[in-house]
């Protein structure tokens, strides 16, 4: 085999990076029936393939006339590279970019026998079939052209790697906080929007499972530290990321953890009455079981009818909802109740309950209660289109009003009840946006807000996603 110059080796490296990206992206895209950009970087290159190709070429040079030796050397070299790279990525970024855990004869999910065998055959094909053509092509190119192209690709790849590295470190920080509100809702948003890759969703599920198992490992402390709606949030994030909240990790006794059973159907026995934290507990219990229309078990302590009745019973005299009986109507809670009740709209079914204001037995449909709630929400909209919470315009309240409307099939851009002075909720939301993409909490703070707020950001993101889903006919 020819003794190559550094520039030629660099050309080979980049060509195989591009070949690898084309092969793997095409394979996964066909498998998933949608376009997939494989790899750690954004650009059309996979450095693992370039590195593997160069490594195989280097280690097979001494015996390139012996196919069996080339096969074995390629098998061993590529397997070691895959093992080292996979372990490094997990240690550094806490993410698996490939996973062979479901394959036979695998090690730590990084390597497996079937993959190694394929690497051996690829090595033989590359040395005897592909490389001669690549070599001929590189030799044919003008040397100055090669110099310019390798320089430009190097600059692009370094820039790409720097950006990918920053994002990977941000993802690592997110994974380290799995189980917290900020991280869970961000992962929920990213998964629902389709912006999280399969590997990223799997990585978050793995870390969230660790967090859930830690909660169950010290349940007494967890019940003091967490509210039941925190566990509902974890369950919803599991669902969004493609996991199964009915079988998510194991408790200290080795039993499967069923978040749906423990926090909704039988929550009294496991985590207590969801209403102990106010109306929030009922809202999130209902949202959780309806996220995938979970089947109600016989003998459940909390049924859908019971949860809906509890929510209806808490409607205030003005049509809105507050955290407790003595609180005034709150935009966020009223919107959350409407969102939780949305799956039950358009039904003739009546619910009988004791109203917390009247103290009397009342009977109503979901639609009748919702009509009053939407009317109260409309009254709490400011002239600029945003929503008011205790006379303060906030992005979170505006986002939740958007979610409530979208969940009932009402377009915030077209609904006349939520257009003030020609301004819609989406117009109102724009006032909270900063130039760098951040979202502030309030327009009426004592001091003007100049930095984005995490909670405002993820709630606004999902408010906009709810509207997008409405426009595109998704649930």
PDB file of N, CA, C and O in Angstrom, residues 313 315 325 353-362:
ATOM      1  N   UNK A 313     -66.354  20.687  41.759  1.00  0.00           N
ATOM      2  CA  UNK A 313     -66.855  21.184  43.048  1.00  0.00           C
ATOM      3  C   UNK A 313     -66.100  22.408  43.540  1.00  0.00           C
ATOM      4  O   UNK A 313     -66.593  23.125  44.413  1.00  0.00           O
ATOM      5  N   UNK A 315     -65.211  25.085  41.755  1.00  0.00           N
ATOM      6  CA  UNK A 315     -65.404  26.316  40.981  1.00  0.00           C
ATOM      7  C   UNK A 315     -65.895  27.435  41.891  1.00  0.00           C
ATOM      8  O   UNK A 315     -66.811  27.256  42.694  1.00  0.00           O
ATOM      9  N   UNK A 325     -60.255  27.286  48.802  1.00  0.00           N
ATOM     10  CA  UNK A 325     -61.582  27.917  48.792  1.00  0.00           C
ATOM     11  C   UNK A 325     -61.535  29.435  48.938  1.00  0.00           C
ATOM     12  O   UNK A 325     -62.283  30.157  48.270  1.00  0.00           O
ATOM     13  N   UNK A 353     -71.975  16.730  43.019  1.00  0.00           N
ATOM     14  CA  UNK A 353     -70.929  17.009  44.005  1.00  0.00           C
ATOM     15  C   UNK A 353     -71.405  18.092  44.962  1.00  0.00           C
ATOM     16  O   UNK A 353     -72.438  18.738  44.725  1.00  0.00           O
ATOM     17  N   UNK A 354     -70.662  18.290  46.015  1.00  0.00           N
ATOM     18  CA  UNK A 354     -70.952  19.356  46.963  1.00  0.00           C
ATOM     19  C   UNK A 354     -70.055  20.545  46.650  1.00  0.00           C
ATOM     20  O   UNK A 354     -68.823  20.448  46.753  1.00  0.00           O
ATOM     21  N   UNK A 355     -70.651  21.651  46.245  1.00  0.00           N
ATOM     22  CA  UNK A 355     -69.865  22.836  45.897  1.00  0.00           C
ATOM     23  C   UNK A 355     -69.179  23.424  47.111  1.00  0.00           C
ATOM     24  O   UNK A 355     -69.804  23.555  48.173  1.00  0.00           O
ATOM     25  N   UNK A 356     -67.907  23.785  46.992  1.00  0.00           N
ATOM     26  CA  UNK A 356     -67.180  24.298  48.158  1.00  0.00           C
ATOM     27  C   UNK A 356     -67.640  25.702  48.555  1.00  0.00           C
ATOM     28  O   UNK A 356     -67.441  26.119  49.697  1.00  0.00           O
ATOM     29  N   UNK A 357     -68.271  26.422  47.640  1.00  0.00           N
ATOM     30  CA  UNK A 357     -68.754  27.765  47.960  1.00  0.00           C
ATOM     31  C   UNK A 357     -70.159  27.699  48.541  1.00  0.00           C
ATOM     32  O   UNK A 357     -70.442  28.265  49.605  1.00  0.00           O
ATOM     33  N   UNK A 358     -71.051  26.983  47.858  1.00  0.00           N
ATOM     34  CA  UNK A 358     -72.446  26.912  48.316  1.00  0.00           C
ATOM     35  C   UNK A 358     -72.638  25.959  49.488  1.00  0.00           C
ATOM     36  O   UNK A 358     -73.545  26.134  50.311  1.00  0.00           O
ATOM     37  N   UNK A 359     -71.776  24.940  49.548  1.00  0.00           N
ATOM     38  CA  UNK A 359     -71.972  23.912  50.566  1.00  0.00           C
ATOM     39  C   UNK A 359     -73.157  23.025  50.266  1.00  0.00           C
ATOM     40  O   UNK A 359     -73.543  22.195  51.096  1.00  0.00           O
ATOM     41  N   UNK A 360     -73.745  23.200  49.096  1.00  0.00           N
ATOM     42  CA  UNK A 360     -74.937  22.446  48.710  1.00  0.00           C
ATOM     43  C   UNK A 360     -74.590  21.440  47.618  1.00  0.00           C
ATOM     44  O   UNK A 360     -73.591  21.574  46.898  1.00  0.00           O
ATOM     45  N   UNK A 361     -75.438  20.429  47.494  1.00  0.00           N
ATOM     46  CA  UNK A 361     -75.261  19.465  46.420  1.00  0.00           C
ATOM     47  C   UNK A 361     -75.590  20.124  45.083  1.00  0.00           C
ATOM     48  O   UNK A 361     -76.625  20.791  44.949  1.00  0.00           O
ATOM     49  N   UNK A 362     -74.718  19.969  44.123  1.00  0.00           N
ATOM     50  CA  UNK A 362     -74.904  20.571  42.810  1.00  0.00           C
ATOM     51  C   UNK A 362     -74.723  19.504  41.734  1.00  0.00           C
ATOM     52  O   UNK A 362     -74.039  18.507  41.944  1.00  0.00           O
TER      53      UNK A 362
END
